[in-house]
Coordinates of C-alpha atoms in Angstrom, one line a residue:
M106 CA 95.9 9.5 2.3
S107 CA 94.4 6.7 0.4
G108 CA 91.7 6.2 3.0
E109 CA 91.1 9.9 3.0
A110 CA 90.9 10.0 -0.8
S111 CA 88.6 7.1 -0.9
A112 CA 86.3 8.9 1.4
P113 CA 85.4 11.8 -0.9
G114 CA 85.6 9.5 -3.9
A115 CA 83.4 6.9 -2.2
S116 CA 80.3 8.5 -3.6
P117 CA 80.1 6.1 -6.6
R118 CA 81.0 3.2 -4.4
A119 CA 78.7 4.4 -1.6
P120 CA 76.0 1.9 -2.4
R121 CA 78.1 -0.9 -1.0
P122 CA 78.1 0.1 2.6
G123 CA 74.7 1.6 1.9
T124 CA 73.4 -1.8 0.8
Q125 CA 74.8 -3.4 3.9
K126 CA 73.0 -0.8 6.0
S127 CA 69.9 -1.1 3.9
S128 CA 70.0 -4.8 4.1
S129 CA 70.2 -4.7 7.8
S130 CA 67.5 -2.1 7.9
V131 CA 65.4 -4.3 5.5
T132 CA 65.6 -7.2 7.8
K133 CA 64.6 -5.0 10.7
K134 CA 61.8 -3.5 8.7
G135 CA 60.8 -6.9 7.4
D136 CA 60.4 -8.1 10.9
R137 CA 58.1 -5.2 11.6
G138 CA 56.4 -5.7 8.3
A139 CA 55.7 -9.3 9.0
K140 CA 54.0 -8.2 12.2
E141 CA 52.0 -5.4 10.5
K142 CA 51.1 -7.5 7.4
P143 CA 47.3 -7.7 8.0
A144 CA 47.2 -3.9 8.1
T145 CA 49.3 -3.3 5.0
V146 CA 47.3 -5.7 2.8
L147 CA 44.4 -3.3 2.8
Q148 CA 44.6 -0.2 0.7
P149 CA 45.0 3.0 2.7
V150 CA 41.7 4.7 1.8
G151 CA 39.2 2.6 0.0
E152 CA 39.6 -1.0 1.2
E153 CA 39.7 -0.2 4.9
E154 CA 36.2 1.3 5.1
P155 CA 33.8 -1.4 4.2
K156 CA 34.4 -3.2 7.5
N157 CA 33.8 -0.1 9.6
P158 CA 30.1 0.5 8.6
E159 CA 29.4 -3.1 9.7
E160 CA 31.1 -2.5 13.0
Y161 CA 29.2 0.8 13.7
Q162 CA 26.1 0.4 15.8
C163 CA 23.4 2.9 14.8
T164 CA 22.1 5.1 17.6
G165 CA 18.7 5.9 16.1
V166 CA 19.7 9.6 15.6
L167 CA 19.6 10.0 11.8
E168 CA 21.9 13.0 11.6
T169 CA 24.7 11.3 13.6
D170 CA 24.2 7.8 12.0
F171 CA 24.1 9.1 8.4
A172 CA 27.2 11.3 8.8
E173 CA 29.2 8.5 10.5
L174 CA 28.2 5.8 8.0
C175 CA 29.0 8.1 5.0
T176 CA 32.4 9.0 6.5
R177 CA 33.2 5.3 7.1
S178 CA 32.1 4.4 3.5
G179 CA 34.5 6.9 2.0
Y180 CA 32.3 9.8 1.3
T181 CA 34.0 13.2 1.7
D182 CA 31.1 15.3 0.7
F183 CA 27.6 14.1 1.6
P184 CA 24.2 15.7 2.2
K185 CA 23.4 17.0 5.6
V186 CA 20.3 16.0 7.6
V187 CA 18.3 19.1 8.3
P188 CA 14.8 19.8 9.7
R189 CA 12.2 20.4 6.9
P190 CA 11.6 24.1 6.5
R191 CA 8.2 25.2 7.6
P192 CA 6.1 27.6 5.5
H193 CA 6.7 31.2 6.2
P194 CA 4.2 33.1 8.3
A195 CA 1.9 35.6 6.7
F196 CA 3.5 38.7 5.3
V197 CA 3.4 41.7 7.7
P198 CA 4.6 45.0 6.3
S199 CA 5.5 46.4 9.6
A200 CA 7.7 43.4 10.4
S201 CA 9.4 43.5 7.1
M202 CA 10.3 47.2 7.5
S203 CA 12.0 46.7 10.8
E204 CA 15.8 47.3 10.6
K205 CA 16.8 44.8 13.3
P206 CA 16.0 41.3 12.1
T207 CA 16.4 38.3 14.4
L208 CA 19.2 35.8 14.0
D209 CA 16.9 33.3 12.2
D210 CA 15.8 36.0 9.8
Q211 CA 19.4 36.8 9.1
R212 CA 20.1 33.2 8.3
L213 CA 17.1 32.9 6.0
S214 CA 17.9 36.1 4.2
G215 CA 21.5 35.0 3.9
S216 CA 20.5 31.6 2.4
C217 CA 18.3 33.3 -0.2
S218 CA 20.6 36.2 -0.9
L219 CA 21.9 36.8 -4.4
N220 CA 24.8 38.9 -3.2
S221 CA 26.9 36.0 -2.0
L222 CA 27.6 33.0 -4.3
E223 CA 28.5 30.9 -1.3
S224 CA 25.2 31.5 0.4
K225 CA 23.4 30.8 -2.9
Y226 CA 25.1 27.4 -3.2
V227 CA 24.5 26.6 0.4
F228 CA 20.8 27.2 -0.2
F229 CA 20.6 24.8 -3.1
R230 CA 23.0 22.3 -1.6
P231 CA 21.6 18.7 -1.4
T232 CA 20.1 17.9 2.0
I233 CA 18.0 15.2 3.6
Q234 CA 15.0 17.0 5.1
V235 CA 13.3 15.4 8.0
E236 CA 10.1 16.1 9.9
L237 CA 10.3 15.3 13.6
E238 CA 7.8 14.3 16.2
P239 CA 7.1 17.2 18.5
E240 CA 7.4 15.2 21.7
D241 CA 10.6 13.1 21.4
K242 CA 12.1 14.7 18.2
S243 CA 12.2 11.3 16.5
V244 CA 12.1 11.3 12.7
K245 CA 8.6 10.9 11.3
E246 CA 9.1 11.7 7.6
I247 CA 12.1 11.9 5.2
Y248 CA 12.2 14.2 2.2
I249 CA 14.9 14.0 -0.5
R250 CA 14.6 16.5 -3.3
G251 CA 16.6 17.2 -6.4
W252 CA 19.8 15.2 -6.0
K253 CA 20.8 11.8 -7.4
V254 CA 20.4 8.9 -4.9
E255 CA 22.9 6.3 -5.9
E256 CA 23.4 2.7 -4.9
R257 CA 26.0 3.5 -2.2
I258 CA 23.6 6.0 -0.5
L259 CA 20.9 3.4 -0.5
G260 CA 23.4 1.0 1.2
V261 CA 23.9 3.7 3.9
F262 CA 20.1 4.1 4.3
S263 CA 19.7 0.3 4.7
K264 CA 21.7 0.6 7.9
C265 CA 20.5 4.0 9.4
L266 CA 16.8 3.8 8.5
P267 CA 15.8 0.6 10.4
P268 CA 16.5 2.1 13.9
L269 CA 14.1 4.9 13.2
S270 CA 11.1 3.5 15.2
Q271 CA 8.7 6.3 14.3
L272 CA 9.4 6.6 10.6
Q273 CA 6.1 6.9 8.7
A274 CA 6.9 8.2 5.2
I275 CA 9.7 8.4 2.6
N276 CA 9.5 11.0 -0.1
L277 CA 11.9 10.9 -3.1
W278 CA 11.4 13.8 -5.6
K279 CA 13.5 13.9 -8.7
V280 CA 16.3 11.8 -7.3
G281 CA 17.3 10.0 -10.6
L282 CA 16.1 6.6 -9.7
T283 CA 16.7 3.7 -12.1
D284 CA 15.1 0.4 -12.3
K285 CA 18.1 -1.1 -10.5
T286 CA 18.1 1.4 -7.7
L287 CA 14.3 1.1 -7.3
T288 CA 14.8 -2.6 -6.7
T289 CA 17.4 -1.8 -4.1
F290 CA 15.1 0.7 -2.5
I291 CA 12.3 -1.8 -2.4
A292 CA 14.6 -4.3 -0.7
L293 CA 15.4 -2.0 2.2
L294 CA 11.7 -1.2 2.9
P295 CA 11.0 -4.4 4.8
L296 CA 14.0 -3.6 7.1
C297 CA 12.3 -0.4 8.3
T298 CA 9.9 -0.2 11.1
S299 CA 6.3 -1.4 10.7
T300 CA 5.1 2.2 11.0
L301 CA 6.4 3.0 7.5
R302 CA 3.3 3.2 5.4
K303 CA 3.7 6.0 2.9
V304 CA 6.1 6.1 -0.1
S305 CA 6.2 8.9 -2.6
L306 CA 8.4 8.6 -5.8
E307 CA 7.5 11.6 -7.9
G308 CA 9.5 12.9 -10.9
N309 CA 11.4 9.6 -11.3
P310 CA 10.6 8.2 -14.8
L311 CA 11.9 4.7 -15.3
P312 CA 12.6 3.0 -18.6
E313 CA 11.0 -0.3 -17.5
Q314 CA 8.3 1.3 -15.5
S315 CA 8.7 -1.2 -12.7
Y316 CA 6.7 0.8 -10.1
H317 CA 4.3 -2.2 -9.7
K318 CA 7.0 -3.9 -7.6
L319 CA 6.1 -1.5 -4.8
M320 CA 2.7 -3.2 -4.8
A321 CA 3.8 -6.8 -4.4
L322 CA 1.6 -9.1 -2.3
D323 CA 4.1 -8.9 0.6
S324 CA 4.3 -5.1 0.5
T325 CA 3.2 -3.1 3.6
I326 CA 2.8 0.2 1.8
S327 CA -0.6 1.8 2.3
H328 CA -0.1 5.1 0.5
L329 CA 1.8 5.3 -2.8
S330 CA 2.3 8.4 -5.0
L331 CA 3.7 8.0 -8.5
R332 CA 3.0 11.4 -9.9
N333 CA 4.9 12.9 -12.8
N334 CA 6.7 9.7 -13.8
D335 CA 5.8 9.5 -17.5
I336 CA 3.7 6.3 -16.8
D337 CA 2.0 5.2 -20.0
D338 CA -0.5 2.4 -20.9
H339 CA 2.2 -0.3 -20.4
G340 CA 3.0 1.0 -16.9
A341 CA -0.7 1.2 -16.1
Q342 CA -1.1 -2.4 -17.2
L343 CA 1.5 -3.5 -14.7
L344 CA -0.1 -1.4 -12.0
G345 CA -3.5 -2.8 -12.7
Q346 CA -2.2 -6.3 -12.5
A347 CA -0.6 -5.5 -9.2
L348 CA -4.0 -4.2 -7.9
S349 CA -5.6 -7.6 -8.6
T350 CA -5.7 -10.5 -11.0
L351 CA -7.8 -13.6 -11.0
H352 CA -5.6 -15.4 -8.4
S353 CA -4.0 -12.5 -6.5
C354 CA -5.0 -9.2 -4.9
N355 CA -3.2 -6.4 -3.1
R356 CA -4.8 -6.0 0.3
T357 CA -2.6 -3.3 1.8
L358 CA -2.7 -0.3 -0.6
V359 CA -5.3 2.2 0.4
S360 CA -4.4 5.2 -1.8
L361 CA -2.7 5.4 -5.2
N362 CA -1.8 8.7 -6.9
L363 CA -1.2 8.4 -10.7
G364 CA -1.6 12.1 -11.6
F365 CA 0.4 14.0 -14.2
N366 CA 1.3 10.9 -16.2
H367 CA 0.6 9.7 -19.8
I368 CA -2.2 7.1 -19.2
G369 CA -4.7 6.8 -22.0
D370 CA -7.9 4.8 -22.6
A371 CA -6.1 1.5 -22.7
G372 CA -4.2 2.2 -19.4
A373 CA -7.5 3.3 -17.8
G374 CA -9.0 0.0 -18.9
Y375 CA -6.1 -1.9 -17.2
I376 CA -6.7 0.1 -14.0
A377 CA -10.4 -0.7 -14.2
D378 CA -9.6 -4.4 -14.6
G379 CA -7.4 -4.2 -11.4
L380 CA -10.4 -2.7 -9.6
R381 CA -12.7 -5.6 -10.5
L382 CA -11.4 -7.8 -7.7
N383 CA -9.6 -5.3 -5.5
R384 CA -11.4 -4.6 -2.2
A385 CA -8.7 -2.5 -0.5
L386 CA -8.1 0.7 -2.5
L387 CA -10.1 3.6 -1.2
W388 CA -8.5 6.6 -3.0
L389 CA -7.4 6.8 -6.6
S390 CA -6.2 9.8 -8.6
L391 CA -5.9 9.7 -12.4
A392 CA -5.9 13.5 -12.8
H393 CA -3.9 15.2 -15.6
N394 CA -3.7 12.2 -17.9
R395 CA -5.0 11.4 -21.4
I396 CA -8.1 9.4 -20.6
K397 CA -11.0 9.8 -23.1
D398 CA -14.5 8.4 -23.1
Q399 CA -13.6 4.7 -23.7
G400 CA -11.4 4.6 -20.6
A401 CA -13.9 6.6 -18.5
L402 CA -16.7 4.1 -19.4
K403 CA -14.5 1.2 -18.3
L404 CA -13.8 2.9 -15.0
A405 CA -17.5 3.7 -14.5
E406 CA -18.6 0.2 -15.4
V407 CA -16.5 -1.5 -12.7
L408 CA -18.1 0.6 -10.0
R409 CA -21.6 -0.8 -10.6
P410 CA -22.8 -4.4 -11.3
F411 CA -20.8 -5.9 -14.1
E412 CA -20.8 -9.3 -15.9
L413 CA -18.2 -11.9 -15.0
T414 CA -16.1 -13.3 -17.8
H415 CA -16.1 -17.0 -18.5
T416 CA -12.7 -17.5 -16.7
E417 CA -14.0 -15.6 -13.7
V418 CA -17.1 -17.8 -13.5
V419 CA -15.0 -20.9 -13.7
E420 CA -12.7 -19.5 -10.9
R421 CA -15.7 -18.6 -8.8
R422 CA -17.1 -22.2 -9.2
R423 CA -13.7 -23.6 -8.2
L424 CA -13.5 -21.4 -5.1
L425 CA -17.0 -22.3 -4.0
L426 CA -16.3 -26.1 -4.3
E427 CA -13.0 -25.6 -2.4
K428 CA -14.7 -23.6 0.3
G429 CA -17.4 -26.2 0.7
S430 CA -14.9 -29.0 1.0
Q431 CA -13.0 -27.1 3.6
E432 CA -16.1 -26.4 5.7
R433 CA -17.1 -30.1 5.5
S434 CA -13.7 -31.2 6.6
R435 CA -13.8 -28.8 9.6
S436 CA -17.3 -29.5 10.7
P437 CA -18.7 -32.7 12.3
S438 CA -20.3 -35.4 10.0
S439 CA -23.8 -34.5 10.8
S440 CA -23.5 -30.8 9.9
R441 CA -21.6 -31.7 6.7
H442 CA -24.8 -33.2 5.3
G443 CA -26.7 -30.0 6.1
D444 CA -24.1 -27.7 4.9
C445 CA -23.7 -29.5 1.6
K446 CA -27.4 -29.6 1.1
A447 CA -27.8 -25.9 1.8
E448 CA -24.8 -25.2 -0.4
R449 CA -26.4 -27.1 -3.3
E450 CA -29.7 -25.3 -2.8
K451 CA -27.9 -22.0 -2.7
N452 CA -25.5 -22.6 -5.5
P453 CA -26.7 -23.8 -8.8
L454 CA -23.2 -23.4 -10.1
M455 CA -22.0 -26.2 -7.8
G456 CA -21.7 -29.6 -9.5
V457 CA -24.4 -31.9 -8.2
S458 CA -22.5 -35.0 -9.0
N459 CA -19.4 -33.8 -7.2
A460 CA -21.4 -32.7 -4.1
A461 CA -23.2 -36.0 -4.0
L462 CA -20.0 -38.0 -4.2
A463 CA -18.5 -35.8 -1.5
E464 CA -21.5 -36.5 0.7
R465 CA -21.4 -40.2 0.1
S466 CA -17.7 -40.4 0.8
D467 CA -18.1 -38.4 3.9
R468 CA -20.9 -40.6 5.2
D469 CA -18.9 -43.8 4.5
R470 CA -15.8 -42.3 6.1
M471 CA -17.2 -40.8 9.3
P472 CA -19.0 -42.9 11.9
T473 CA -22.6 -41.8 12.5
A474 CA -23.0 -43.4 15.9
K475 CA -21.6 -40.5 17.8
T476 CA -23.9 -37.8 16.8
P477 CA -23.9 -35.1 19.4
R478 CA -27.1 -34.1 21.2
G479 CA -27.0 -30.6 19.6
L480 CA -27.5 -32.1 16.1
G481 CA -30.6 -30.0 15.5
K482 CA -28.9 -27.0 16.7
K483 CA -25.9 -27.4 14.3
K484 CA -28.1 -28.1 11.3
E485 CA -30.2 -25.1 11.9
K486 CA -27.2 -23.0 12.7
S487 CA -25.4 -23.8 9.5
G488 CA -28.6 -23.4 7.6
D489 CA -29.2 -20.0 9.1
G490 CA -25.7 -18.9 8.1
V491 CA -26.2 -19.9 4.5
K492 CA -29.7 -18.4 4.3
K493 CA -28.6 -15.1 5.8
E494 CA -25.8 -14.9 3.3
E495 CA -28.2 -15.6 0.5
K496 CA -30.6 -12.9 1.6
S497 CA -27.8 -10.3 2.0
G498 CA -28.4 -9.0 -1.5
S499 CA -26.2 -8.5 -4.5
G500 CA -24.3 -5.4 -3.2
Q501 CA -22.8 -6.9 -0.1
S502 CA -19.1 -6.7 0.4
P503 CA -17.0 -9.8 0.9
T504 CA -16.3 -8.8 4.5
Q505 CA -19.9 -9.3 5.3
G506 CA -21.0 -12.4 3.4
T507 CA -18.1 -14.8 4.1
P508 CA -17.6 -14.5 7.9
K509 CA -21.2 -15.6 8.5
K510 CA -20.6 -19.1 7.1
E511 CA -17.3 -19.3 9.1
D512 CA -19.2 -18.1 12.1
A513 CA -21.7 -20.9 11.7
T514 CA -19.0 -23.6 11.7
K515 CA -17.2 -22.0 14.6
A516 CA -20.5 -21.9 16.5
G517 CA -20.9 -25.6 15.9
K518 CA -17.4 -26.2 17.2
G519 CA -18.2 -24.1 20.3
K520 CA -21.2 -26.3 21.1
V521 CA -19.2 -29.5 20.8
T522 CA -16.6 -28.3 23.2
I523 CA -19.1 -27.1 25.9
P524 CA -22.3 -29.1 25.5
E525 CA -22.9 -29.3 29.3
Q526 CA -23.9 -25.7 29.6
K527 CA -27.3 -26.2 28.0
P528 CA -28.1 -29.9 28.0
S529 CA -31.9 -29.4 28.4
K530 CA -32.5 -27.4 25.3
G531 CA -32.8 -29.7 22.3
K532 CA -34.5 -27.6 19.7
G533 CA -34.4 -23.9 19.9
P534 CA -31.0 -22.7 18.6
K535 CA -31.7 -19.0 18.9
T536 CA -32.6 -18.8 22.6
G537 CA -29.5 -18.2 24.7
N538 CA -27.3 -18.4 21.7
K539 CA -27.1 -14.7 20.6
E540 CA -24.3 -13.9 23.1
K541 CA -22.2 -16.7 21.8
R542 CA -22.8 -15.7 18.2
S543 CA -21.8 -12.1 18.9
F544 CA -18.6 -13.2 20.7
L545 CA -17.7 -15.6 17.9
L546 CA -18.4 -13.0 15.3
E547 CA -16.1 -10.5 17.0
S548 CA -13.3 -13.0 17.3
E549 CA -13.9 -14.0 13.7
Q550 CA -13.4 -10.4 12.6
L551 CA -10.2 -10.1 14.7
V552 CA -8.6 -13.3 13.8
A553 CA -9.9 -15.0 10.7
E554 CA -11.0 -12.1 8.6
P555 CA -7.8 -11.6 6.5
S556 CA -7.6 -15.3 5.6
E557 CA -11.4 -15.6 5.2
V558 CA -11.8 -12.9 2.6
V559 CA -10.1 -14.9 -0.1
S560 CA -11.6 -13.5 -3.2
P561 CA -14.4 -11.0 -4.1
L562 CA -15.6 -13.7 -6.5
L563 CA -17.3 -15.3 -3.4
E564 CA -19.6 -12.2 -3.1
P565 CA -23.3 -12.9 -3.7
V566 CA -24.1 -12.6 -7.3
E567 CA -27.1 -12.1 -9.6
H568 CA -28.1 -14.4 -12.4
R569 CA -29.7 -12.7 -15.3
E570 CA -30.4 -14.3 -18.7
G571 CA -27.8 -16.9 -18.1
K572 CA -25.1 -14.4 -17.1
V573 CA -23.5 -13.9 -13.7
F574 CA -23.3 -10.3 -12.4
M575 CA -21.1 -9.2 -9.5
P576 CA -22.3 -6.2 -7.4
G577 CA -19.3 -4.1 -8.5
N578 CA -16.6 -2.3 -6.6
K579 CA -18.2 -0.2 -3.8
V580 CA -15.0 0.0 -1.7
L581 CA -13.5 2.8 -3.8
L582 CA -14.5 6.1 -2.1
H583 CA -12.6 8.8 -4.0
L584 CA -11.9 9.0 -7.7
N585 CA -10.2 12.0 -9.3
L586 CA -10.3 12.4 -13.1
I587 CA -9.7 16.2 -13.3
R588 CA -8.1 17.5 -16.5
N589 CA -8.5 14.5 -18.8
R590 CA -10.3 14.3 -22.2
I591 CA -13.7 13.0 -21.1
T592 CA -16.8 14.2 -23.0
E593 CA -20.5 13.9 -22.3
V594 CA -20.4 10.3 -23.5
G595 CA -18.1 9.3 -20.6
L596 CA -20.3 11.4 -18.3
E597 CA -23.3 9.2 -19.1
G598 CA -21.4 6.2 -17.8
F599 CA -20.6 7.9 -14.5
L600 CA -24.2 9.1 -14.2
A601 CA -25.4 5.5 -14.4
T602 CA -22.9 4.5 -11.8
V603 CA -23.7 7.3 -9.3
Q604 CA -27.4 6.7 -9.7
H605 CA -27.0 3.0 -9.0
Q606 CA -24.8 3.6 -5.9
A607 CA -27.2 6.3 -4.6
Q608 CA -30.1 3.8 -4.9
F609 CA -28.0 1.1 -3.3
S610 CA -27.0 3.2 -0.3
K611 CA -30.7 4.1 0.3
S612 CA -31.6 0.4 0.3
K613 CA -28.9 -0.5 2.8
S614 CA -28.1 1.1 6.1
A615 CA -24.6 2.7 6.3
A616 CA -23.5 0.2 9.0
K617 CA -23.8 -2.7 6.7
G618 CA -20.7 -2.0 4.6
P619 CA -19.3 0.2 1.9
V620 CA -21.7 2.3 -0.1
G621 CA -19.5 3.4 -3.1
L622 CA -18.1 6.8 -4.2
L623 CA -18.2 9.7 -1.7
C624 CA -16.2 12.0 -3.9
L625 CA -16.0 12.0 -7.8
S626 CA -13.9 14.8 -9.4
L627 CA -14.6 15.3 -13.1
A628 CA -14.0 19.0 -13.6
K629 CA -11.9 20.6 -16.4
N630 CA -12.6 17.9 -19.0
C631 CA -14.0 18.2 -22.5
F632 CA -17.5 19.2 -21.6
S633 CA -19.3 22.4 -20.5
P634 CA -19.6 22.9 -16.8
Q635 CA -23.3 23.7 -17.4
C636 CA -23.8 20.3 -19.1
P637 CA -27.0 18.7 -17.7
T638 CA -25.4 15.3 -17.2
Y639 CA -22.6 16.9 -15.1
T640 CA -25.1 18.9 -13.1
M641 CA -27.0 15.7 -12.3
I642 CA -23.8 14.0 -11.2
Q643 CA -23.0 16.9 -8.9
E644 CA -26.5 16.9 -7.4
L645 CA -26.3 13.2 -6.7
M646 CA -22.8 13.4 -5.2
L647 CA -23.4 16.5 -3.1
P648 CA -25.3 14.7 -0.2
R649 CA -22.7 11.9 -0.3
D650 CA -19.6 14.1 0.0
P651 CA -18.5 14.2 3.6
I652 CA -16.8 17.6 3.1
S653 CA -20.0 19.2 1.9
K654 CA -21.8 17.6 4.8
A655 CA -19.3 19.0 7.3
K656 CA -19.6 22.6 6.0
P657 CA -23.3 23.1 7.0
R658 CA -22.5 21.7 10.4
E659 CA -19.7 24.2 10.9
E660 CA -22.1 27.0 9.8
E661 CA -24.7 25.8 12.2
T662 CA -22.2 25.7 15.1
T663 CA -20.9 29.2 14.3
A664 CA -24.4 30.6 14.0
S665 CA -25.5 29.0 17.3
S666 CA -22.4 30.4 19.1
T667 CA -23.0 33.9 17.8

């Protein structure tokens, strides 16, 4: 009975046998726990995932890769990758009246319907829109619009964007970028394929206005759009310095869109300063800003011959001395003397004492006994290169003037390596040499052009009244200044620029390099459209505009076909 009584009354004392059982179970579980310890150290949801994205191998299909990486990173609700919607076809009343819409029409009408809250939210749900290549359906462009792109999403992009071999453009519109996330975004751009050339960041105002980091010297971006970002004069200053300074220059950016910002006269002046030594930018839009006459005059001034500042003159002199010493070190001793002499005659800026000392040290250092038989050739060759560069005129671009000198030295090198081909000719350098020159010039353009065009300061200049004038930026082809605050005073500056460029293009053939603006948009500013200055600008620009040239040709072809 006592044993039976203890059984129902054992509930308070039940922990004793329970503890014995639990202790044995603990030892058993402990053994299992010891074996499973590496798995239990990680937290069940958050800590386990960071290893998985590293293990995942991207397939190059953005929809699959993005979804998988987001899932492994702990995202439960993430944007879907969808094809970019195409514009709707023209409205046809008969089609709209049909009572049997197709399945696609039903989906479209459902996504835009106001009757269903669910369909409404689906329509405005964040997505990653992609434009695909028609042949292989690979991603060509990415559009992200209207939802905040955070640091974690950029981390996912850094893994799934590099395998996209045909990616050409990334467009981020109102995605809530900060200066920190912009830095992260810039860091992932070099990981992407070399075909990525266009970046559009519109509607993303940044407190520090660090957009200039996209234009760093190592950047590969060719087309950059920064519209509607509240960029003011300080941001324009940073962008102008990114275009060019005295010692650096962006050589990859071809088009820059700064429309719909808050850039004033000071900011336009900074952009103009960036255009002084930039010879890569072809297309610039400053539409819908706050530029008045002072900023317009600075922009117009840099597009025609302008005076070099003292620091620019000093830097030009240094570059010329450095270039001359490099050419002397690369060429044989005999041609060094000729090059240096021609450089002295050509360049009054070059220090005579320095040149003489360099010549003397070169003559002492190099033996003169082994003068090659083509000495006369090399002298004349280097002299020809220098004289031709001198005769090229003030408006020549750096891509024309500099390779000729390099071509001269390379031609001299070519003669040293193969002197047996023409041993009988001792004097005439031009006979039988044109083919070699053309071949060397082509190779020069293919190989050494990027390193040769060091600075536009090496362009031929004009000396007037003790001042040095550069030919001005004639590489910029398109300038858009619509809807600013320019009056007839600013128009006068652009009229002088357009007149100079038109005269320059007549004096030079089109094959000899850039000829200046082809399109200048000045409409909807603070002057009358019937203003005589504006009318003259339009008349001068009309024959230069390639679009206006194409229209008469189309009319001629249609007339001939009819």
